[in-house]
Amino acid sequence: MPYQKLTAKELLALGNAAPEVNDSSWCVTWDPSEEGSAAERLVLDTLPPVLDFHTSGSTGPSRCWRRTRETAWLEAGMLAEFVGAGTPHAPGAVVAFAPPLHVYGALATFLVPARLGVPVWYRKEYVGALPETGQRRALVVATPWIFSLLLRHLDWVRSFEHLTVLYSSAMLPSDAGTLLEQAGPGRVTLVELLGSTETGGIAVRRWEGGESPVWTLFPDVTRVDGDAPGDEGAVPLVIRSPRLGHRPGEPQPAEWHTGDLVEPLDDRTFRLVGRIGRLVKVNGRRVNLDETEHRLRARLHCADLALVPVSDPMIGEHVDFYVVPALDTRADELDLSPVLALLGARPRRVHVVPAISRSALGKLRPQQTP
């Protein structure tokens, strides 16, 4: 696969919204001599003072949120620490799949390699051979589909002494756990981020197999008690952070209601219950739609699926089920018994569709076409 070779300055001058950056594959070598203060000067001298990012449209109309280049550089430094900067597992190269158009991609694909002082390959496509980095340790900046790609290229994964996979998007696909198992003990570390366009990074957890760990807040983020308790002991996650974005022409908010429900363990750690809009009660039983989708993917033979919350005038909260049949399965051959078993009730409606509308990072868009 051809990679357009850019210098670090050319990359930064193009900006995160440039078609050349988002719609092609490219490679940038950050000279190790540029790591630290030299890289910081280059980044802060080249990027515009204010960076604009737009929400994906998964929770409503896409909106612009702004942050300064200084806070972006600060957050990239925290991400570099999370993936092992200064440790024996520090990556010597980055292979990135997250479009720099989004805040996660701009930070992890653009700026984390600068913080690490290592070369980065950005791949627009999911097909073809993975790049030969010449390094024993690497960082993969992943989107939901990349875990299945890595499973198809296990020889590439096992060619590394250690591989760190950075992820920040929808709920982890089941392929993530499979990758940790099949890569071999201690070879892959998954670093998962919780955050949004509006907030930047909020919390992080590291996973190397076994039981899912708890979330820990970023060093500069504090939790504020929500105004109202959630269901079954959970509380809304409300945070304060110096990196909160702001709308054009508006001041930076003092705090942010994330839309998540959490079970606090102490001031810095918590368990994530789920997104408030993705928690519904069906027949009096609380259902986490993200978690249920995750489990369905392992049991239902299909190309894609989604559970969409709906309001029914007769029965209140309910769920519609959207499914894209696999290429080798006719619509009338779909076995939907796992849906009934995991939901504890029949979906209000089942929609067999040719595709499900998702953002570039795999998040479900609110409006689906039956």
mmCIF file of C-alpha atoms in Angstrom:
data_model
loop_
_atom_site.group_PDB
_atom_site.id
_atom_site.type_symbol
_atom_site.label_atom_id
_atom_site.label_comp_id
_atom_site.label_asym_id
_atom_site.label_seq_id
_atom_site.Cartn_x
_atom_site.Cartn_y
_atom_site.Cartn_z
ATOM 1 C CA MET A 1 0.000 0.000 0.000
ATOM 2 C CA PRO A 2 1.490 3.381 -0.979
ATOM 3 C CA TYR A 3 1.953 5.911 1.803
ATOM 4 C CA GLN A 4 2.314 9.604 1.088
ATOM 5 C CA LYS A 5 5.460 10.720 2.872
ATOM 6 C CA LEU A 6 5.086 13.980 4.771
ATOM 7 C CA THR A 7 7.378 15.888 7.055
ATOM 8 C CA ALA A 8 6.087 16.690 10.530
ATOM 9 C CA LYS A 9 5.770 20.361 9.598
ATOM 10 C CA GLU A 10 3.845 19.545 6.399
ATOM 11 C CA LEU A 11 1.445 17.361 8.372
ATOM 12 C CA LEU A 12 0.752 20.027 10.973
ATOM 13 C CA ALA A 13 0.398 22.749 8.335
ATOM 14 C CA LEU A 14 -2.265 20.754 6.496
ATOM 15 C CA GLY A 15 -4.420 20.612 9.631
ATOM 16 C CA ASN A 16 -6.744 17.923 10.948
ATOM 17 C CA ALA A 17 -9.570 18.704 8.490
ATOM 18 C CA ALA A 18 -7.489 18.537 5.292
ATOM 19 C CA PRO A 19 -8.595 15.914 2.707
ATOM 20 C CA GLU A 20 -4.933 14.973 2.192
ATOM 21 C CA VAL A 21 -4.759 13.936 5.842
ATOM 22 C CA ASN A 22 -8.126 12.207 6.257
ATOM 23 C CA ASP A 23 -8.721 10.620 2.859
ATOM 24 C CA SER A 24 -5.321 9.140 2.034
ATOM 25 C CA SER A 25 -2.693 6.980 3.700
ATOM 26 C CA TRP A 26 0.467 8.744 4.812
ATOM 27 C CA CYS A 27 3.621 8.335 6.864
ATOM 28 C CA VAL A 28 5.413 10.901 9.009
ATOM 29 C CA THR A 29 8.730 10.367 10.734
ATOM 30 C CA TRP A 30 9.040 12.352 13.928
ATOM 31 C CA ASP A 31 12.766 12.720 14.419
ATOM 32 C CA PRO A 32 13.645 11.651 17.985
ATOM 33 C CA SER A 33 15.558 14.935 18.259
ATOM 34 C CA GLU A 34 12.166 16.665 17.929
ATOM 35 C CA GLU A 35 10.780 14.842 20.958
ATOM 36 C CA GLY A 36 10.071 17.018 23.984
ATOM 37 C CA SER A 37 10.580 20.773 23.801
ATOM 38 C CA ALA A 38 11.568 20.796 20.103
ATOM 39 C CA ALA A 39 8.412 18.937 19.110
ATOM 40 C CA GLU A 40 6.350 21.170 21.366
ATOM 41 C CA ARG A 41 7.727 24.307 19.700
ATOM 42 C CA LEU A 42 7.017 22.888 16.246
ATOM 43 C CA VAL A 43 3.447 21.899 17.173
ATOM 44 C CA LEU A 44 2.558 25.139 18.948
ATOM 45 C CA ASP A 45 4.184 27.289 16.253
ATOM 46 C CA THR A 46 2.433 25.478 13.376
ATOM 47 C CA LEU A 47 -1.063 24.600 14.569
ATOM 48 C CA PRO A 48 -3.711 27.354 14.680
ATOM 49 C CA PRO A 49 -4.464 28.714 18.174
ATOM 50 C CA VAL A 50 -7.956 27.165 18.165
ATOM 51 C CA LEU A 51 -8.850 23.689 16.868
ATOM 52 C CA ASP A 52 -12.402 22.915 15.726
ATOM 53 C CA PHE A 53 -13.949 19.445 16.067
ATOM 54 C CA HIS A 54 -17.471 18.324 15.262
ATOM 55 C CA THR A 55 -19.536 15.753 17.127
ATOM 56 C CA SER A 56 -20.284 12.585 15.184
ATOM 57 C CA GLY A 57 -24.059 13.008 15.121
ATOM 58 C CA SER A 58 -24.591 9.845 17.185
ATOM 59 C CA THR A 59 -26.434 11.780 19.904
ATOM 60 C CA GLY A 60 -28.092 14.529 17.841
ATOM 61 C CA PRO A 61 -27.139 17.120 15.202
ATOM 62 C CA SER A 62 -23.406 17.501 14.621
ATOM 63 C CA ARG A 63 -22.047 20.547 16.466
ATOM 64 C CA CYS A 64 -18.705 22.360 16.546
ATOM 65 C CA TRP A 65 -16.619 22.309 19.733
ATOM 66 C CA ARG A 66 -13.381 24.195 20.135
ATOM 67 C CA ARG A 67 -10.247 23.625 22.177
ATOM 68 C CA THR A 68 -6.845 25.295 22.205
ATOM 69 C CA ARG A 69 -3.722 23.793 20.712
ATOM 70 C CA GLU A 70 -2.142 23.983 24.180
ATOM 71 C CA THR A 71 -4.809 21.759 25.775
ATOM 72 C CA ALA A 72 -4.572 19.347 22.838
ATOM 73 C CA TRP A 73 -0.804 19.109 23.337
ATOM 74 C CA LEU A 74 -1.324 18.615 27.077
ATOM 75 C CA GLU A 75 -3.801 15.777 26.514
ATOM 76 C CA ALA A 76 -1.527 14.113 23.945
ATOM 77 C CA GLY A 77 1.154 14.046 26.633
ATOM 78 C CA MET A 78 -1.152 12.208 29.019
ATOM 79 C CA LEU A 79 -2.042 9.703 26.286
ATOM 80 C CA ALA A 80 1.656 9.131 25.606
ATOM 81 C CA GLU A 81 2.141 8.301 29.286
ATOM 82 C CA PHE A 82 -0.851 5.940 29.240
ATOM 83 C CA VAL A 83 0.650 3.944 26.327
ATOM 84 C CA GLY A 84 4.020 3.573 28.029
ATOM 85 C CA ALA A 85 6.224 6.589 27.294
ATOM 86 C CA GLY A 86 9.359 6.318 29.406
ATOM 87 C CA THR A 87 8.769 2.634 30.248
ATOM 88 C CA PRO A 88 10.237 -0.605 28.815
ATOM 89 C CA HIS A 89 7.024 -0.958 26.748
ATOM 90 C CA ALA A 90 7.331 2.478 25.124
ATOM 91 C CA PRO A 91 6.236 2.170 21.466
ATOM 92 C CA GLY A 92 8.861 2.707 18.780
ATOM 93 C CA ALA A 93 6.247 3.298 16.072
ATOM 94 C CA VAL A 94 2.560 4.112 15.653
ATOM 95 C CA VAL A 95 0.120 2.539 13.177
ATOM 96 C CA ALA A 96 -3.051 4.636 13.247
ATOM 97 C CA PHE A 97 -6.536 4.076 11.853
ATOM 98 C CA ALA A 98 -8.447 6.890 13.608
ATOM 99 C CA PRO A 99 -9.193 9.815 11.241
ATOM 100 C CA PRO A 100 -7.536 13.036 12.450
ATOM 101 C CA LEU A 101 -10.784 14.857 11.635
ATOM 102 C CA HIS A 102 -12.107 13.728 15.047
ATOM 103 C CA VAL A 103 -10.650 14.764 18.386
ATOM 104 C CA TYR A 104 -9.518 11.210 19.231
ATOM 105 C CA GLY A 105 -7.749 10.850 15.888
ATOM 106 C CA ALA A 106 -6.237 14.329 16.039
ATOM 107 C CA LEU A 107 -4.739 13.571 19.428
ATOM 108 C CA ALA A 108 -3.703 9.942 18.932
ATOM 109 C CA THR A 109 -2.818 9.974 15.213
ATOM 110 C CA PHE A 110 -1.419 13.526 14.984
ATOM 111 C CA LEU A 111 0.076 14.441 18.343
ATOM 112 C CA VAL A 112 0.882 11.277 20.339
ATOM 113 C CA PRO A 113 3.612 10.259 17.828
ATOM 114 C CA ALA A 114 5.055 13.757 18.276
ATOM 115 C CA ARG A 115 5.048 13.262 22.048
ATOM 116 C CA LEU A 116 6.747 9.884 21.616
ATOM 117 C CA GLY A 117 9.152 11.080 18.897
ATOM 118 C CA VAL A 118 8.389 8.037 16.686
ATOM 119 C CA PRO A 119 7.245 7.448 13.082
ATOM 120 C CA VAL A 120 3.527 7.088 12.366
ATOM 121 C CA TRP A 121 1.705 5.355 9.532
ATOM 122 C CA TYR A 122 -1.912 6.460 9.029
ATOM 123 C CA ARG A 123 -4.077 3.965 7.139
ATOM 124 C CA LYS A 124 -7.312 5.074 5.526
ATOM 125 C CA GLU A 125 -8.113 1.575 4.228
ATOM 126 C CA TYR A 126 -8.543 -1.653 6.187
ATOM 127 C CA VAL A 127 -7.257 -3.887 3.364
ATOM 128 C CA GLY A 128 -3.726 -4.770 2.408
ATOM 129 C CA ALA A 129 -0.582 -5.609 4.321
ATOM 130 C CA LEU A 130 0.233 -3.792 7.540
ATOM 131 C CA PRO A 131 3.390 -1.636 7.461
ATOM 132 C CA GLU A 132 6.781 -2.987 8.363
ATOM 133 C CA THR A 133 7.820 -0.637 11.165
ATOM 134 C CA GLY A 134 11.234 -2.131 11.929
ATOM 135 C CA GLN A 135 10.425 -1.806 15.640
ATOM 136 C CA ARG A 136 9.984 -4.362 18.436
ATOM 137 C CA ARG A 137 7.196 -2.384 20.121
ATOM 138 C CA ALA A 138 4.378 -0.443 18.495
ATOM 139 C CA LEU A 139 1.153 1.404 19.213
ATOM 140 C CA VAL A 140 -2.008 0.771 17.196
ATOM 141 C CA VAL A 141 -4.578 3.599 17.270
ATOM 142 C CA ALA A 142 -7.740 1.561 16.772
ATOM 143 C CA THR A 143 -11.351 1.985 15.692
ATOM 144 C CA PRO A 144 -13.971 -0.774 16.256
ATOM 145 C CA TRP A 145 -13.147 -2.655 13.044
ATOM 146 C CA ILE A 146 -9.401 -2.872 13.676
ATOM 147 C CA PHE A 147 -9.540 -5.760 16.149
ATOM 148 C CA SER A 148 -10.859 -8.091 13.434
ATOM 149 C CA LEU A 149 -8.107 -6.791 11.110
ATOM 150 C CA LEU A 150 -5.431 -7.567 13.708
ATOM 151 C CA LEU A 151 -6.874 -11.062 14.163
ATOM 152 C CA ARG A 152 -6.466 -11.605 10.412
ATOM 153 C CA HIS A 153 -2.840 -10.474 10.744
ATOM 154 C CA LEU A 154 -1.764 -12.354 13.866
ATOM 155 C CA ASP A 155 1.679 -13.009 12.367
ATOM 156 C CA TRP A 156 2.171 -9.233 12.214
ATOM 157 C CA VAL A 157 0.946 -8.871 15.817
ATOM 158 C CA ARG A 158 3.249 -11.656 17.022
ATOM 159 C CA SER A 159 6.216 -10.114 15.206
ATOM 160 C CA PHE A 160 6.316 -7.517 17.981
ATOM 161 C CA GLU A 161 7.765 -7.992 21.415
ATOM 162 C CA HIS A 162 4.831 -5.907 22.651
ATOM 163 C CA LEU A 163 1.860 -4.183 21.020
ATOM 164 C CA THR A 164 -0.261 -1.513 22.697
ATOM 165 C CA VAL A 165 -3.737 -0.894 21.260
ATOM 166 C CA LEU A 166 -5.328 2.466 22.047
ATOM 167 C CA TYR A 167 -9.110 2.591 21.728
ATOM 168 C CA SER A 168 -11.761 5.263 22.243
ATOM 169 C CA SER A 169 -15.114 4.779 20.572
ATOM 170 C CA ALA A 170 -18.199 2.635 21.007
ATOM 171 C CA MET A 171 -18.216 -0.343 23.380
ATOM 172 C CA LEU A 172 -15.314 -2.713 22.808
ATOM 173 C CA PRO A 173 -16.091 -5.408 20.224
ATOM 174 C CA SER A 174 -15.802 -9.023 21.319
ATOM 175 C CA ASP A 175 -12.814 -9.367 18.953
ATOM 176 C CA ALA A 176 -10.787 -7.300 21.444
ATOM 177 C CA GLY A 177 -10.860 -10.076 24.045
ATOM 178 C CA THR A 178 -10.123 -12.668 21.353
ATOM 179 C CA LEU A 179 -7.077 -10.679 20.254
ATOM 180 C CA LEU A 180 -5.681 -10.563 23.799
ATOM 181 C CA GLU A 181 -6.095 -14.345 24.086
ATOM 182 C CA GLN A 182 -4.712 -15.323 20.680
ATOM 183 C CA ALA A 183 -1.760 -12.938 20.648
ATOM 184 C CA GLY A 184 -0.233 -14.752 23.593
ATOM 185 C CA PRO A 185 0.342 -13.871 27.271
ATOM 186 C CA GLY A 186 1.602 -10.362 27.854
ATOM 187 C CA ARG A 187 2.047 -9.487 24.175
ATOM 188 C CA VAL A 188 -0.862 -7.028 23.793
ATOM 189 C CA THR A 189 -2.048 -4.311 26.168
ATOM 190 C CA LEU A 190 -5.349 -2.575 25.516
ATOM 191 C CA VAL A 191 -5.605 1.040 26.699
ATOM 192 C CA GLU A 192 -9.237 2.156 26.595
ATOM 193 C CA LEU A 193 -10.313 5.787 26.842
ATOM 194 C CA LEU A 194 -13.606 7.298 27.947
ATOM 195 C CA GLY A 195 -14.316 10.759 26.584
ATOM 196 C CA SER A 196 -16.115 12.813 23.960
ATOM 197 C CA THR A 197 -15.690 15.670 21.512
ATOM 198 C CA GLU A 198 -17.101 18.018 24.145
ATOM 199 C CA THR A 199 -14.827 16.906 26.997
ATOM 200 C CA GLY A 200 -11.697 15.340 25.568
ATOM 201 C CA GLY A 201 -10.407 12.417 27.622
ATOM 202 C CA ILE A 202 -12.151 11.735 30.934
ATOM 203 C CA ALA A 203 -10.973 8.340 32.177
ATOM 204 C CA VAL A 204 -8.701 5.454 31.203
ATOM 205 C CA ARG A 205 -8.299 1.758 31.919
ATOM 206 C CA ARG A 206 -5.649 -0.799 30.909
ATOM 207 C CA TRP A 207 -6.593 -4.342 30.048
ATOM 208 C CA GLU A 208 -4.336 -7.327 29.386
ATOM 209 C CA GLY A 209 -6.951 -10.064 29.722
ATOM 210 C CA GLY A 210 -9.207 -11.450 32.402
ATOM 211 C CA GLU A 211 -11.793 -9.353 34.174
ATOM 212 C CA SER A 212 -12.394 -5.844 32.867
ATOM 213 C CA PRO A 213 -10.635 -3.282 35.107
ATOM 214 C CA VAL A 214 -12.255 -0.201 36.614
ATOM 215 C CA TRP A 215 -11.941 3.283 35.145
ATOM 216 C CA THR A 216 -9.532 5.900 36.550
ATOM 217 C CA LEU A 217 -10.025 9.615 35.910
ATOM 218 C CA PHE A 218 -7.410 11.556 33.925
ATOM 219 C CA PRO A 219 -5.035 13.375 36.321
ATOM 220 C CA ASP A 220 -6.646 16.777 35.684
ATOM 221 C CA VAL A 221 -10.293 15.593 35.819
ATOM 222 C CA THR A 222 -12.435 15.636 38.957
ATOM 223 C CA ARG A 223 -15.846 14.069 39.504
ATOM 224 C CA VAL A 224 -18.770 16.166 40.721
ATOM 225 C CA ASP A 225 -21.746 14.531 42.402
ATOM 226 C CA GLY A 226 -24.689 14.441 39.983
ATOM 227 C CA ASP A 227 -27.901 16.286 40.793
ATOM 228 C CA ALA A 228 -30.014 13.129 40.754
ATOM 229 C CA PRO A 229 -29.202 9.537 41.647
ATOM 230 C CA GLY A 230 -29.320 6.958 38.908
ATOM 231 C CA ASP A 231 -30.997 3.604 38.989
ATOM 232 C CA GLU A 232 -29.866 0.891 41.433
ATOM 233 C CA GLY A 233 -27.181 2.954 43.192
ATOM 234 C CA ALA A 234 -25.536 4.421 40.095
ATOM 235 C CA VAL A 235 -25.039 8.177 39.742
ATOM 236 C CA PRO A 236 -24.690 10.445 36.699
ATOM 237 C CA LEU A 237 -21.073 11.187 35.816
ATOM 238 C CA VAL A 238 -20.488 14.953 36.004
ATOM 239 C CA ILE A 239 -16.923 16.208 35.619
ATOM 240 C CA ARG A 240 -14.735 19.281 35.801
ATOM 241 C CA SER A 241 -11.668 19.586 33.584
ATOM 242 C CA PRO A 242 -9.441 22.387 32.244
ATOM 243 C CA ARG A 243 -9.696 20.705 28.818
ATOM 244 C CA LEU A 244 -13.458 21.018 28.313
ATOM 245 C CA GLY A 245 -14.330 22.251 24.842
ATOM 246 C CA HIS A 246 -16.536 25.255 24.166
ATOM 247 C CA ARG A 247 -18.985 26.255 21.451
ATOM 248 C CA PRO A 248 -17.939 29.099 19.097
ATOM 249 C CA GLY A 249 -18.784 32.422 20.727
ATOM 250 C CA GLU A 250 -19.514 30.831 24.108
ATOM 251 C CA PRO A 251 -17.369 30.520 27.263
ATOM 252 C CA GLN A 252 -15.892 27.226 28.391
ATOM 253 C CA PRO A 253 -18.395 25.438 30.661
ATOM 254 C CA ALA A 254 -17.475 25.028 34.317
ATOM 255 C CA GLU A 255 -18.543 21.372 34.353
ATOM 256 C CA TRP A 256 -20.028 18.771 32.031
ATOM 257 C CA HIS A 257 -22.799 16.190 32.404
ATOM 258 C CA THR A 258 -21.405 13.300 30.384
ATOM 259 C CA GLY A 259 -24.608 11.289 29.983
ATOM 260 C CA ASP A 260 -23.001 8.249 31.641
ATOM 261 C CA LEU A 261 -24.122 6.400 34.766
ATOM 262 C CA VAL A 262 -21.333 5.168 37.033
ATOM 263 C CA GLU A 263 -20.832 3.330 40.307
ATOM 264 C CA PRO A 264 -18.123 5.333 42.150
ATOM 265 C CA LEU A 265 -15.501 3.309 44.019
ATOM 266 C CA ASP A 266 -13.633 6.355 45.372
ATOM 267 C CA ASP A 267 -12.909 9.916 44.217
ATOM 268 C CA ARG A 268 -10.767 8.719 41.273
ATOM 269 C CA THR A 269 -12.167 5.362 40.164
ATOM 270 C CA PHE A 270 -15.539 3.988 39.093
ATOM 271 C CA ARG A 271 -17.353 1.258 37.235
ATOM 272 C CA LEU A 272 -19.237 2.365 34.136
ATOM 273 C CA VAL A 273 -22.886 1.283 34.160
ATOM 274 C CA GLY A 274 -23.706 2.654 30.718
ATOM 275 C CA ARG A 275 -24.916 5.560 28.665
ATOM 276 C CA ILE A 276 -28.146 7.032 30.037
ATOM 277 C CA GLY A 277 -29.765 6.987 26.591
ATOM 278 C CA ARG A 278 -28.709 3.371 26.116
ATOM 279 C CA LEU A 279 -30.225 2.094 29.379
ATOM 280 C CA VAL A 280 -33.889 1.141 29.038
ATOM 281 C CA LYS A 281 -36.388 -0.788 31.120
ATOM 282 C CA VAL A 282 -38.157 -3.541 29.233
ATOM 283 C CA ASN A 283 -40.875 -5.301 31.243
ATOM 284 C CA GLY A 284 -39.467 -3.679 34.402
ATOM 285 C CA ARG A 285 -35.935 -4.986 33.793
ATOM 286 C CA ARG A 286 -33.048 -2.615 33.137
ATOM 287 C CA VAL A 287 -31.219 -3.433 29.916
ATOM 288 C CA ASN A 288 -27.876 -1.953 28.876
ATOM 289 C CA LEU A 289 -28.265 -1.876 25.085
ATOM 290 C CA ASP A 290 -24.518 -1.500 24.445
ATOM 291 C CA GLU A 291 -23.720 -4.526 26.591
ATOM 292 C CA THR A 292 -26.562 -6.542 25.040
ATOM 293 C CA GLU A 293 -25.372 -5.697 21.518
ATOM 294 C CA HIS A 294 -21.875 -6.784 22.548
ATOM 295 C CA ARG A 295 -23.153 -10.174 23.685
ATOM 296 C CA LEU A 296 -25.426 -10.569 20.657
ATOM 297 C CA ARG A 297 -22.524 -10.156 18.245
ATOM 298 C CA ALA A 298 -20.939 -13.284 19.689
ATOM 299 C CA ARG A 299 -24.159 -15.308 19.287
ATOM 300 C CA LEU A 300 -25.922 -14.044 16.170
ATOM 301 C CA HIS A 301 -24.604 -14.782 12.678
ATOM 302 C CA CYS A 302 -25.012 -11.464 10.834
ATOM 303 C CA ALA A 303 -23.026 -8.660 9.215
ATOM 304 C CA ASP A 304 -24.154 -5.961 11.672
ATOM 305 C CA LEU A 305 -26.830 -5.331 14.293
ATOM 306 C CA ALA A 306 -28.187 -2.577 16.506
ATOM 307 C CA LEU A 307 -30.674 -2.151 19.336
ATOM 308 C CA VAL A 308 -32.457 1.204 19.127
ATOM 309 C CA PRO A 309 -34.466 2.527 22.113
ATOM 310 C CA VAL A 310 -38.025 3.589 21.285
ATOM 311 C CA SER A 311 -41.030 4.896 23.165
ATOM 312 C CA ASP A 312 -44.248 2.932 22.721
ATOM 313 C CA PRO A 313 -47.571 4.583 23.706
ATOM 314 C CA MET A 314 -48.906 1.301 25.092
ATOM 315 C CA ILE A 315 -45.909 -0.196 26.878
ATOM 316 C CA GLY A 316 -43.541 2.778 27.426
ATOM 317 C CA GLU A 317 -39.804 2.130 26.912
ATOM 318 C CA HIS A 318 -38.952 -0.551 24.411
ATOM 319 C CA VAL A 319 -36.427 -1.557 21.758
ATOM 320 C CA ASP A 320 -36.397 -1.975 17.985
ATOM 321 C CA PHE A 321 -33.891 -4.450 16.565
ATOM 322 C CA TYR A 322 -32.029 -3.710 13.319
ATOM 323 C CA VAL A 323 -30.045 -6.464 11.622
ATOM 324 C CA VAL A 324 -27.968 -6.755 8.444
ATOM 325 C CA PRO A 325 -27.940 -10.407 7.306
ATOM 326 C CA ALA A 326 -24.614 -12.076 6.564
ATOM 327 C CA LEU A 327 -23.852 -12.616 2.890
ATOM 328 C CA ASP A 328 -24.517 -16.344 3.232
ATOM 329 C CA THR A 329 -27.847 -15.937 5.066
ATOM 330 C CA ARG A 330 -31.304 -15.065 3.752
ATOM 331 C CA ALA A 331 -33.516 -12.817 5.850
ATOM 332 C CA ASP A 332 -35.954 -15.663 6.552
ATOM 333 C CA GLU A 333 -33.076 -17.840 7.829
ATOM 334 C CA LEU A 334 -32.075 -15.481 10.652
ATOM 335 C CA ASP A 335 -32.226 -17.129 14.083
ATOM 336 C CA LEU A 336 -33.401 -14.347 16.394
ATOM 337 C CA SER A 337 -33.783 -16.498 19.520
ATOM 338 C CA PRO A 338 -30.645 -14.928 21.131
ATOM 339 C CA VAL A 339 -32.337 -11.513 20.909
ATOM 340 C CA LEU A 340 -35.323 -12.750 22.919
ATOM 341 C CA ALA A 341 -33.066 -14.531 25.417
ATOM 342 C CA LEU A 342 -30.816 -11.534 26.110
ATOM 343 C CA LEU A 343 -33.493 -8.829 26.067
ATOM 344 C CA GLY A 344 -35.901 -10.885 28.159
ATOM 345 C CA ALA A 345 -38.683 -9.833 25.783
ATOM 346 C CA ARG A 346 -39.444 -9.620 22.089
ATOM 347 C CA PRO A 347 -38.253 -6.420 20.373
ATOM 348 C CA ARG A 348 -41.089 -4.078 19.498
ATOM 349 C CA ARG A 349 -40.145 -4.480 15.838
ATOM 350 C CA VAL A 350 -37.430 -6.271 13.849
ATOM 351 C CA HIS A 351 -36.006 -4.415 10.842
ATOM 352 C CA VAL A 352 -33.925 -6.364 8.301
ATOM 353 C CA VAL A 353 -31.858 -3.685 6.554
ATOM 354 C CA PRO A 354 -29.004 -3.546 4.009
ATOM 355 C CA ALA A 355 -26.861 -1.318 6.263
ATOM 356 C CA ILE A 356 -26.879 0.426 9.646
ATOM 357 C CA SER A 357 -25.983 4.105 9.791
ATOM 358 C CA ARG A 358 -22.863 4.701 11.885
ATOM 359 C CA SER A 359 -20.277 7.434 12.373
ATOM 360 C CA ALA A 360 -16.678 7.078 11.154
ATOM 361 C CA LEU A 361 -15.752 5.689 14.582
ATOM 362 C CA GLY A 362 -18.548 3.117 14.575
ATOM 363 C CA LYS A 363 -21.056 4.937 16.798
ATOM 364 C CA LEU A 364 -24.706 4.309 16.048
ATOM 365 C CA ARG A 365 -26.485 7.308 14.553
ATOM 366 C CA PRO A 366 -29.829 8.123 16.227
ATOM 367 C CA GLN A 367 -31.946 7.996 13.051
ATOM 368 C CA GLN A 368 -32.122 4.623 11.344
ATOM 369 C CA THR A 369 -34.114 3.847 8.211
ATOM 370 C CA PRO A 370 -36.336 0.759 8.615
#
